[in-house]
XYZ file of N, CA and C in Angstrom:
684
model
N 13.736 -14.664 -5.020
C 13.611 -13.203 -4.945
C 12.086 -12.859 -5.813
N 11.819 -13.531 -6.820
C 10.540 -13.394 -7.172
C 9.352 -13.694 -6.131
N 9.731 -14.707 -5.534
C 8.329 -15.444 -4.508
C 8.265 -13.872 -3.218
N 9.139 -13.380 -2.873
C 9.101 -12.323 -2.338
C 8.257 -11.390 -2.490
N 9.109 -10.661 -3.843
C 8.414 -9.997 -4.701
C 6.962 -9.984 -5.056
N 6.532 -10.940 -5.084
C 5.082 -10.939 -4.939
C 4.158 -11.379 -3.486
N 5.199 -11.719 -2.534
C 4.460 -11.836 -1.234
C 4.096 -9.994 -1.156
N 4.731 -9.623 -1.392
C 5.300 -7.995 -1.154
C 4.359 -7.466 -2.196
N 3.795 -7.564 -3.315
C 2.653 -7.291 -3.802
C 1.323 -7.264 -3.676
N 1.102 -8.373 -2.965
C -0.106 -9.293 -2.327
C -0.265 -8.927 -0.868
N 0.924 -8.120 -0.098
C 0.497 -7.506 0.915
C 0.268 -6.174 0.532
N 0.378 -5.266 -0.530
C -0.432 -4.390 -0.684
C -1.453 -4.512 -1.337
N -2.116 -5.311 -2.242
C -3.425 -5.531 -2.767
C -4.454 -5.858 -1.511
N -3.604 -6.554 -0.585
C -4.540 -6.986 0.809
C -5.359 -5.669 1.501
N -3.986 -4.713 1.664
C -4.441 -3.537 2.424
C -5.373 -3.023 1.495
N -5.231 -2.644 0.091
C -6.205 -2.414 -0.411
C -7.629 -2.243 -0.533
N -7.675 -3.516 -0.217
C -8.811 -4.675 -0.161
C -9.390 -3.882 1.113
N -8.422 -4.261 1.918
C -8.744 -3.571 3.562
C -9.875 -2.063 3.502
N -8.567 -1.553 2.641
C -9.364 0.244 2.780
C -10.776 0.214 2.276
N -10.754 -0.777 1.069
C -12.371 -0.887 0.575
C -13.511 -1.435 1.459
N -13.357 -2.013 1.940
C -14.373 -2.608 3.166
C -15.025 -1.689 4.076
N -13.348 -1.112 4.492
C -13.522 0.042 5.447
C -14.204 1.208 5.002
N -14.556 1.523 3.954
C -15.314 2.837 3.147
C -16.547 2.221 2.971
N -16.704 0.649 3.233
C -18.185 0.225 2.693
C -18.649 -0.299 4.009
N -18.253 -0.284 5.065
C -18.489 -0.111 6.794
C -18.882 1.364 6.781
N -18.264 1.976 6.773
C -18.448 3.229 6.583
C -19.696 3.657 5.995
N -19.914 3.219 4.633
C -20.806 3.588 3.837
C -22.300 3.154 4.838
N -21.950 1.864 5.439
C -23.477 1.367 5.631
C -23.794 1.509 7.276
N -22.968 2.041 7.622
C -23.291 2.573 9.390
C -23.613 3.740 9.112
N -23.614 4.955 7.899
C -24.059 6.225 7.908
C -25.443 6.084 8.072
N -25.772 5.307 7.989
C -27.560 5.586 7.880
C -28.308 5.044 9.277
N -26.871 4.512 10.505
C -27.974 4.044 11.536
C -27.317 5.635 12.749
N -28.652 6.390 12.616
C -28.430 7.503 13.316
C -28.993 7.461 14.921
N -28.340 7.941 15.578
C -26.951 8.509 15.880
C -25.659 7.662 16.107
N -25.698 6.957 16.116
C -24.804 5.869 16.572
C -23.749 5.221 15.519
N -23.869 5.887 13.998
C -23.425 4.849 13.059
C -21.760 5.136 13.267
N -21.156 6.129 13.732
C -19.671 6.568 13.553
C -19.329 5.911 14.799
N -20.066 5.405 15.822
C -19.466 4.841 16.670
C -19.499 3.025 16.721
N -20.265 3.155 15.941
C -20.629 1.522 15.062
C -19.299 1.235 14.074
N -18.938 1.775 13.580
C -18.064 2.285 12.429
C -16.739 1.802 12.991
N -16.434 2.882 13.864
C -15.257 2.811 14.721
C -15.302 1.615 15.253
N -15.840 0.718 16.070
C -16.270 -0.243 17.049
C -15.497 -1.419 16.269
N -16.008 -1.638 14.723
C -15.725 -2.407 13.945
C -14.614 -2.685 13.402
N -13.473 -1.445 13.765
C -12.346 -1.637 13.510
C -11.510 -2.279 14.451
N -12.204 -2.757 15.238
C -11.309 -3.637 16.290
C -11.227 -4.658 16.132
N -12.392 -5.557 14.998
C -12.241 -6.568 14.321
C -11.088 -6.871 13.863
N -10.793 -6.785 13.224
C -9.398 -7.333 12.648
C -8.263 -6.536 12.826
N -8.216 -5.966 14.447
C -7.126 -5.607 14.866
C -6.794 -6.819 16.166
N -8.186 -7.511 16.813
C -7.947 -8.847 17.466
C -7.545 -9.768 16.550
N -7.944 -9.531 15.144
C -7.485 -11.073 14.325
C -5.715 -11.068 14.112
N -5.649 -9.243 13.599
C -3.987 -9.284 13.711
C -3.548 -9.316 15.132
N -3.553 -8.637 16.247
C -3.156 -9.465 17.617
C -2.882 -11.015 17.585
N -4.331 -12.067 17.550
C -4.137 -13.625 17.816
C -3.012 -13.739 16.153
N -3.139 -13.214 15.339
C -2.007 -14.025 14.713
C -0.776 -13.443 14.625
N -0.748 -12.702 15.036
C 1.019 -12.102 15.682
C 1.576 -13.234 16.682
N 0.674 -13.513 17.394
C 0.935 -14.422 18.710
C 1.593 -15.645 18.114
N 0.505 -16.239 17.416
C 0.340 -17.976 16.413
C 1.415 -17.884 15.315
N 2.142 -16.984 14.998
C 2.253 -17.324 13.684
C 4.104 -17.350 13.979
N 4.930 -17.787 12.804
C 5.785 -18.035 13.259
C 6.746 -17.424 12.970
N 8.375 -17.231 13.257
C 9.166 -15.948 13.110
C 9.961 -16.510 11.770
N 10.607 -15.863 11.222
C 10.711 -15.908 9.360
C 12.187 -16.689 9.704
N 12.788 -17.859 8.812
C 13.653 -18.818 8.854
C 14.938 -17.632 8.864
N 14.701 -16.407 8.343
C 16.029 -15.814 8.303
C 15.758 -14.619 9.044
N 15.297 -14.648 10.074
C 15.168 -13.969 11.497
C 16.179 -14.910 12.322
N 15.499 -15.951 12.567
C 16.145 -17.385 12.989
C 17.403 -17.209 12.995
N 17.664 -17.752 11.634
C 19.348 -17.581 11.451
C 20.494 -16.548 11.692
N 19.510 -15.585 11.419
C 20.276 -14.192 11.697
C 21.101 -14.348 13.032
N 19.998 -14.650 14.026
C 20.394 -14.554 16.017
C 21.410 -16.260 16.307
N 21.360 -16.642 15.595
C 22.322 -18.245 15.251
C 21.511 -19.235 15.975
N 20.174 -18.814 15.610
C 19.206 -20.295 16.063
C 19.043 -21.176 14.313
N 20.196 -21.815 13.807
C 20.015 -22.333 12.381
C 18.999 -23.885 12.497
N 18.941 -24.706 13.386
C 18.176 -25.345 13.468
C 17.026 -25.380 13.269
N 16.146 -24.005 14.311
C 14.264 -23.596 13.878
C 14.411 -23.194 12.940
N 15.613 -22.678 12.263
C 15.243 -22.146 11.116
C 15.469 -22.402 10.208
N 16.002 -23.931 10.129
C 15.754 -24.657 8.583
C 14.364 -25.416 9.071
N 14.243 -25.372 10.346
C 12.903 -26.885 10.727
C 11.399 -25.538 10.037
N 11.639 -24.111 10.203
C 11.091 -23.361 9.801
C 10.877 -23.126 8.540
N 11.860 -22.981 7.591
C 11.610 -22.796 6.122
C 10.884 -24.508 5.843
N 11.752 -25.847 5.995
C 10.493 -27.028 5.688
C 9.558 -26.702 5.897
N 8.913 -26.356 6.970
C 7.396 -25.901 6.873
C 6.889 -25.055 5.706
N 7.787 -24.359 5.684
C 7.375 -22.746 4.566
C 7.379 -23.185 3.234
N 8.097 -24.119 2.906
C 8.300 -24.755 1.569
C 7.385 -25.809 1.217
N 7.419 -26.599 2.343
C 6.484 -28.021 2.574
C 7.082 -28.831 1.671
N 8.548 -28.814 2.045
C 8.984 -30.226 1.072
C 10.323 -30.059 2.564
N 11.267 -31.358 2.479
C 11.860 -31.695 2.845
C 13.611 -31.023 2.720
N 13.603 -30.896 1.432
C 15.101 -30.394 0.837
C 14.790 -29.209 0.719
N 15.322 -28.530 1.938
C 15.717 -27.177 1.490
C 17.116 -26.818 1.620
N 18.514 -27.589 1.517
C 19.320 -27.311 1.823
C 20.058 -26.305 0.888
N 19.900 -26.180 0.052
C 20.208 -24.949 -0.732
C 19.556 -23.735 -0.501
N 18.445 -23.224 -0.181
C 18.042 -22.046 0.089
C 18.862 -21.656 1.359
N 18.939 -22.721 2.463
C 19.183 -22.645 3.635
C 20.673 -22.027 3.830
N 21.204 -22.619 2.950
C 22.550 -22.226 2.860
C 22.581 -20.962 2.243
N 22.085 -20.571 1.140
C 22.041 -19.112 0.663
C 21.506 -17.766 2.125
N 20.646 -18.753 2.572
C 20.560 -17.473 3.993
C 21.477 -17.509 4.753
N 21.909 -18.764 5.238
C 22.736 -18.088 5.966
C 24.515 -17.363 5.451
N 24.365 -17.936 4.105
C 25.843 -16.809 3.552
C 25.458 -15.465 3.439
N 23.717 -15.296 3.055
C 23.798 -13.874 3.386
C 23.422 -13.334 4.836
N 23.456 -13.791 5.614
C 23.680 -13.462 7.121
C 24.926 -13.266 7.255
N 25.514 -14.604 6.897
C 27.422 -14.080 7.331
C 27.847 -12.492 7.021
N 27.237 -12.428 5.396
C 27.972 -10.921 4.998
C 27.273 -10.111 5.568
N 25.919 -9.764 5.880
C 25.391 -9.261 6.900
C 25.881 -8.579 8.206
N 26.576 -9.749 8.358
C 27.268 -9.882 10.245
C 28.817 -8.655 9.699
N 29.031 -9.423 8.557
C 30.418 -8.429 8.430
C 30.486 -6.708 8.335
N 29.434 -6.471 7.722
C 29.294 -4.786 7.920
C 29.148 -4.194 9.289
N 30.049 -3.445 9.333
C 30.650 -3.119 10.829
C 29.755 -1.585 11.185
N 30.265 -0.773 10.111
C 29.464 0.703 9.896
C 28.052 0.730 8.569
N 26.947 0.293 9.063
C 26.311 0.369 7.755
C 26.331 1.678 7.502
N 25.570 2.409 8.368
C 25.364 4.196 7.711
C 26.941 5.243 7.435
N 27.506 4.213 7.903
C 29.075 5.081 7.127
C 29.506 4.501 5.640
N 28.921 3.380 4.674
C 28.883 2.799 4.014
C 27.718 3.270 3.039
N 26.646 3.606 3.980
C 25.246 4.301 3.122
C 25.720 5.418 2.959
N 26.705 6.738 3.482
C 27.125 7.995 3.130
C 28.517 8.046 2.233
N 28.621 7.461 1.698
C 29.150 7.040 0.557
C 29.348 7.412 -0.228
N 30.182 8.508 -1.315
C 29.518 8.606 -2.697
C 29.166 7.542 -3.697
N 29.751 6.434 -3.242
C 28.844 5.653 -4.841
C 27.641 5.337 -3.879
N 27.377 5.227 -2.857
C 25.746 4.793 -2.420
C 24.825 5.941 -2.400
N 25.224 7.618 -2.652
C 24.351 8.527 -2.635
C 23.052 8.143 -3.372
N 23.754 8.189 -5.019
C 22.320 8.146 -5.853
C 21.281 7.381 -5.648
N 21.584 5.877 -5.784
C 20.199 5.044 -5.121
C 19.761 5.522 -3.780
N 20.613 6.542 -2.677
C 20.063 6.676 -1.637
C 18.908 8.199 -1.715
N 19.404 8.821 -2.409
C 18.784 9.977 -2.844
C 17.295 9.681 -3.304
N 17.268 8.421 -4.920
C 16.582 8.780 -5.410
C 14.958 7.710 -4.527
N 15.979 6.735 -3.540
C 14.541 6.059 -2.741
C 14.144 7.079 -2.043
N 14.947 8.067 -1.168
C 14.531 9.145 -0.294
C 13.163 10.370 -0.933
N 13.792 10.532 -2.224
C 12.961 10.993 -2.920
C 11.527 10.762 -3.623
N 11.820 9.594 -4.143
C 10.398 8.511 -4.404
C 9.527 8.639 -3.062
N 9.609 8.396 -1.892
C 8.542 8.438 -0.986
C 8.254 10.006 -0.585
N 9.218 11.058 -0.619
C 8.596 12.176 -0.117
C 7.778 12.723 -1.024
N 8.191 12.507 -2.349
C 7.020 13.242 -3.375
C 5.683 12.251 -3.739
N 6.158 10.642 -3.202
C 5.151 10.184 -3.165
C 3.685 10.141 -2.217
N 4.563 11.209 -1.034
C 3.549 11.764 0.233
C 3.163 13.324 -0.593
N 4.022 14.063 -1.069
C 3.452 15.129 -1.377
C 2.496 15.561 -2.161
N 2.283 14.684 -3.037
C 0.992 14.360 -4.348
C -0.113 14.349 -3.262
N -0.192 13.808 -2.070
C -1.854 14.077 -1.371
C -2.003 12.656 -1.429
N -1.674 11.618 -1.604
C -2.356 10.530 -2.005
C -2.992 10.261 -0.505
N -2.521 10.441 0.736
C -3.037 10.102 1.950
C -4.153 10.935 2.575
N -4.271 12.173 2.327
C -5.283 13.536 2.221
C -6.255 12.871 1.376
N -6.326 12.440 -0.262
C -7.510 11.888 -0.951
C -7.823 10.517 -0.078
N -6.831 9.396 0.101
C -7.566 8.165 0.961
C -8.320 8.560 2.251
N -7.906 9.823 3.002
C -7.977 9.574 4.323
C -9.283 10.532 4.925
N -9.412 11.712 3.490
C -10.394 12.442 3.677
C -11.797 12.637 2.277
N -11.288 11.245 1.560
C -12.344 11.285 0.309
C -14.039 11.729 0.678
N -14.572 11.425 1.542
C -16.004 11.866 1.629
C -15.718 13.580 1.883
N -14.756 14.031 2.770
C -15.038 15.405 3.072
C -14.339 16.313 1.813
N -13.714 15.397 0.659
C -13.362 16.288 -0.318
C -14.782 15.995 -0.989
N -15.201 15.265 -1.210
C -16.566 14.888 -2.224
C -17.415 15.965 -1.799
N -17.751 15.977 -0.600
C -18.877 16.825 -0.400
C -18.530 18.114 -0.662
N -16.884 18.936 -0.402
C -16.473 20.165 -0.705
C -17.247 20.373 -2.596
N -17.266 19.175 -3.493
C -17.517 19.379 -5.198
C -18.742 19.440 -4.907
N -19.920 19.227 -4.061
C -20.932 18.956 -4.078
C -21.647 17.976 -3.652
N -20.966 16.616 -3.443
C -22.116 15.401 -2.918
C -22.624 15.592 -1.573
N -23.683 14.825 -1.694
C -24.437 14.923 -0.354
C -23.704 14.417 0.764
N -24.431 13.912 1.602
C -23.205 12.753 2.988
C -23.014 11.613 2.729
N -24.359 10.882 1.918
C -24.133 9.376 1.514
C -23.784 9.329 0.296
N -23.937 10.224 -0.584
C -23.133 10.667 -2.233
C -21.549 10.385 -1.733
N -21.176 11.358 -1.183
C -19.956 11.455 -0.801
C -18.958 9.960 -0.112
N -19.925 9.438 0.875
C -19.193 8.175 1.237
C -19.435 7.145 0.535
N -20.372 7.293 -0.820
C -20.469 6.476 -1.689
C -18.888 6.587 -2.732
N -18.826 7.974 -2.862
C -17.861 8.156 -3.770
C -16.628 7.536 -3.142
N -16.361 7.422 -2.168
C -15.521 6.793 -1.241
C -15.420 5.301 -1.465
N -15.939 4.615 -1.799
C -16.241 3.633 -1.719
C -15.627 3.136 -3.388
N -16.302 4.381 -3.834
C -16.257 3.898 -5.765
C -14.038 4.316 -5.799
N -13.834 5.075 -4.824
C -12.476 5.312 -4.871
C -11.352 4.228 -4.474
N -12.054 3.296 -3.270
C -11.751 2.316 -2.620
C -11.265 0.828 -4.135
N -12.812 0.963 -4.938
C -12.593 0.052 -5.541
C -11.553 0.566 -7.004
N -11.459 1.521 -6.980
C -10.471 1.989 -7.983
C -8.552 1.676 -7.456
N -8.864 1.793 -6.530
C -7.669 1.448 -5.764
C -6.892 0.032 -5.606
N -8.109 -1.010 -5.593
C -8.323 -2.241 -5.555
C -7.699 -2.587 -7.195
N -8.261 -2.215 -8.190
C -8.173 -2.013 -9.252
C -6.832 -1.773 -9.526
N -6.134 -0.964 -9.426
C -5.113 -0.443 -9.883
C -4.021 -0.973 -9.207
N -4.357 -1.667 -7.987
C -3.135 -2.549 -7.224
C -2.972 -3.811 -8.101
N -4.597 -4.507 -8.766
C -4.302 -5.266 -9.694
C -3.481 -5.417 -11.420
N -3.878 -4.248 -11.787
C -2.717 -3.884 -12.763
C -1.357 -3.918 -12.826
N -1.462 -3.139 -11.181
C 0.656 -3.488 -11.144
C 1.119 -4.783 -10.939
N 0.236 -5.683 -10.246
C 0.875 -7.173 -10.396
C 0.486 -7.709 -11.430
N -0.272 -7.654 -12.573
C -0.190 -8.158 -13.557
C 0.553 -7.787 -14.908
N 1.029 -6.619 -14.670
C 1.682 -5.695 -15.333
C 3.257 -5.493 -14.939
N 3.604 -5.264 -13.811
C 5.077 -4.905 -13.548
C 6.144 -5.683 -13.780
N 5.956 -7.406 -13.734
C 7.086 -7.708 -14.317
C 7.345 -7.920 -16.051
N 5.942 -7.726 -16.760
C 6.124 -7.493 -18.440
C 6.430 -6.064 -18.796
N 6.155 -4.711 -18.126
C 6.750 -3.716 -18.913
C 7.734 -2.930 -17.940
N 7.973 -3.643 -16.616
C 8.629 -2.857 -15.629
C 7.928 -2.099 -15.151
N 8.800 -1.301 -13.954
C 8.383 -0.121 -12.807
C 8.751 0.834 -13.538
N 9.119 0.931 -14.291
C 9.486 2.210 -14.977
C 8.791 3.067 -15.812
N 7.991 2.074 -16.591
C 7.035 2.455 -17.541
C 5.770 2.411 -16.836
N 5.189 1.836 -15.913
C 4.028 1.715 -14.937
C 4.179 3.684 -14.491
N 5.258 3.465 -13.887
C 5.524 4.647 -13.091
C 5.650 6.435 -14.005
N 6.226 6.037 -15.300
C 6.234 7.072 -15.720
C 5.084 7.578 -16.683
N 3.974 6.559 -16.773
C 2.816 6.969 -17.242
C 1.592 7.611 -16.742
N 1.885 6.407 -15.077
C 1.101 7.319 -14.226
C 1.649 8.655 -13.325
N 2.818 9.184 -13.589
C 2.841 10.675 -13.289
C 2.226 11.000 -13.964
N 2.261 11.262 -15.376
C 1.425 11.814 -16.789
C 0.092 12.117 -16.359
N -0.699 10.968 -15.733
C -2.185 11.087 -15.809
C -2.233 11.637 -14.117
N -1.324 11.528 -13.467
C -2.008 12.164 -12.006
C -1.468 13.796 -12.267
N -0.305 14.151 -13.051
C -0.674 15.479 -13.765
C -1.797 16.272 -14.171
N -2.389 15.022 -14.750
C -3.488 15.861 -15.864
C -4.787 15.754 -14.672
N -4.673 14.543 -14.175
C -5.519 14.979 -13.254
C -5.644 15.791 -11.772
N -4.589 16.290 -11.171
C -4.269 17.444 -10.585
C -4.698 18.680 -10.946
N -4.073 18.820 -12.471
C -4.057 20.285 -13.028
C -5.634 19.963 -13.606
N -6.578 19.233 -13.515
C -8.226 19.318 -13.573
C -8.624 19.552 -12.284
N -8.663 18.848 -11.295
C -9.291 19.238 -10.027
C -9.073 20.766 -9.642
N -8.268 21.250 -9.527
C -8.221 22.797 -9.324
C -9.065 23.709 -10.165
N -9.086 23.089 -11.806
C -10.444 24.239 -12.319
C -11.618 23.482 -11.965
N -12.186 22.675 -11.595
C -13.245 22.025 -11.450
C -14.109 22.712 -9.782
N -12.938 22.605 -9.001
C -13.795 22.846 -7.468
C -14.303 24.227 -7.157
N -13.139 25.761 -8.303
C -14.264 26.853 -8.042
C -15.405 26.770 -9.106
N -15.927 25.840 -9.314
C -16.971 25.855 -9.661
C -18.087 24.950 -9.572
N -18.280 24.376 -8.197
C -19.067 23.871 -7.685
C -20.727 23.785 -7.777
N -20.774 25.190 -8.461
C -22.316 25.517 -8.103
C -23.131 24.829 -9.715
N -21.878 24.557 -10.617
C -22.705 24.006 -11.563
C -22.949 23.086 -11.155
N -23.931 22.443 -13.008
C -24.658 21.508 -12.607
C -24.187 20.179 -12.093
N -24.423 19.186 -11.979
C -23.981 17.706 -11.421
C -22.871 17.011 -12.206
N -22.681 17.472 -13.578
C -21.856 16.878 -14.146
C -20.562 17.475 -13.835
N -20.367 18.295 -13.649
C -19.287 19.156 -13.192
C -18.494 17.933 -11.367
N -19.426 17.529 -10.549
C -19.557 17.273 -9.575
C -18.913 15.701 -9.978
N -19.180 14.998 -10.684
C -18.879 13.863 -11.352
C -17.543 14.057 -12.352
N -17.297 15.054 -12.797
C -16.195 15.556 -13.638
C -14.659 15.290 -12.024
N -14.916 15.863 -11.640
C -14.563 16.429 -10.150
C -13.654 14.869 -9.607
N -15.045 13.933 -9.706
C -14.865 12.455 -8.572
C -13.834 11.576 -9.545
N -14.044 11.799 -11.204
C -13.665 11.271 -12.074
C -12.251 11.417 -11.855
N -11.967 12.853 -11.912
C -10.215 13.213 -11.727
C -9.578 12.377 -10.628
N -10.196 13.066 -9.054
C -9.791 11.967 -8.632
C -9.573 10.322 -7.781
N -10.309 9.956 -8.970
C -10.811 8.588 -9.272
C -9.061 8.403 -10.093
N -8.833 8.907 -11.022
C -7.903 8.504 -12.105
C -6.488 8.759 -11.227
N -6.505 10.004 -10.674
C -5.235 10.380 -9.917
C -5.470 8.610 -9.018
N -6.049 8.394 -8.110
C -5.613 7.516 -7.049
C -5.214 6.371 -7.961
N -6.223 5.904 -8.698
C -5.909 4.740 -10.097
C -4.156 4.952 -10.123
N -3.147 5.987 -10.158
C -1.759 5.958 -10.933
C -1.064 6.043 -9.480
């Protein structure tokens, strides 16, 4: 389980690294007039090609193979992944978990039981509120938002690069501290900082005609919000 958690965190980390490099590409190609946007869009196909090739050559997971009854291939893949021959204990655990999963005949019916409702509602609301905070708008439209608060075109793209760096650093913080202080503490302190940042942003947006200090105050608020 710890290994799976580490893999999930690393997946999120590399997603943030990818976003950061995408922002770097956008900033670099912005100076290639008038075809910079075409180059930027075309370069997005490069990682897509690697992903396509990787999806062809990558092996299926041991759990998937065992769940479909191909235990020999599942055990062989497990040995390959772990790099050792003695994987019998983990193999038996996967078999037992798969067998338990097969015994569940009506998963959605069980999900709607009263005992399952609290974790179900919490899980749904966490994802809903995560989207309602506007994180996707910040990530996708960062250059437009920074242009709105007074930055020039190049400066707004550079600001998007800065938010990408903040995104990577915040993921590193979660990697190193999630097991030390717990997810609850990180979530609560992040909510407080997000609230302060989101309250600050509406106050500084109407005042974009004031000196550059205000522009950087807005950018700082965006960065703090993204960090959380």
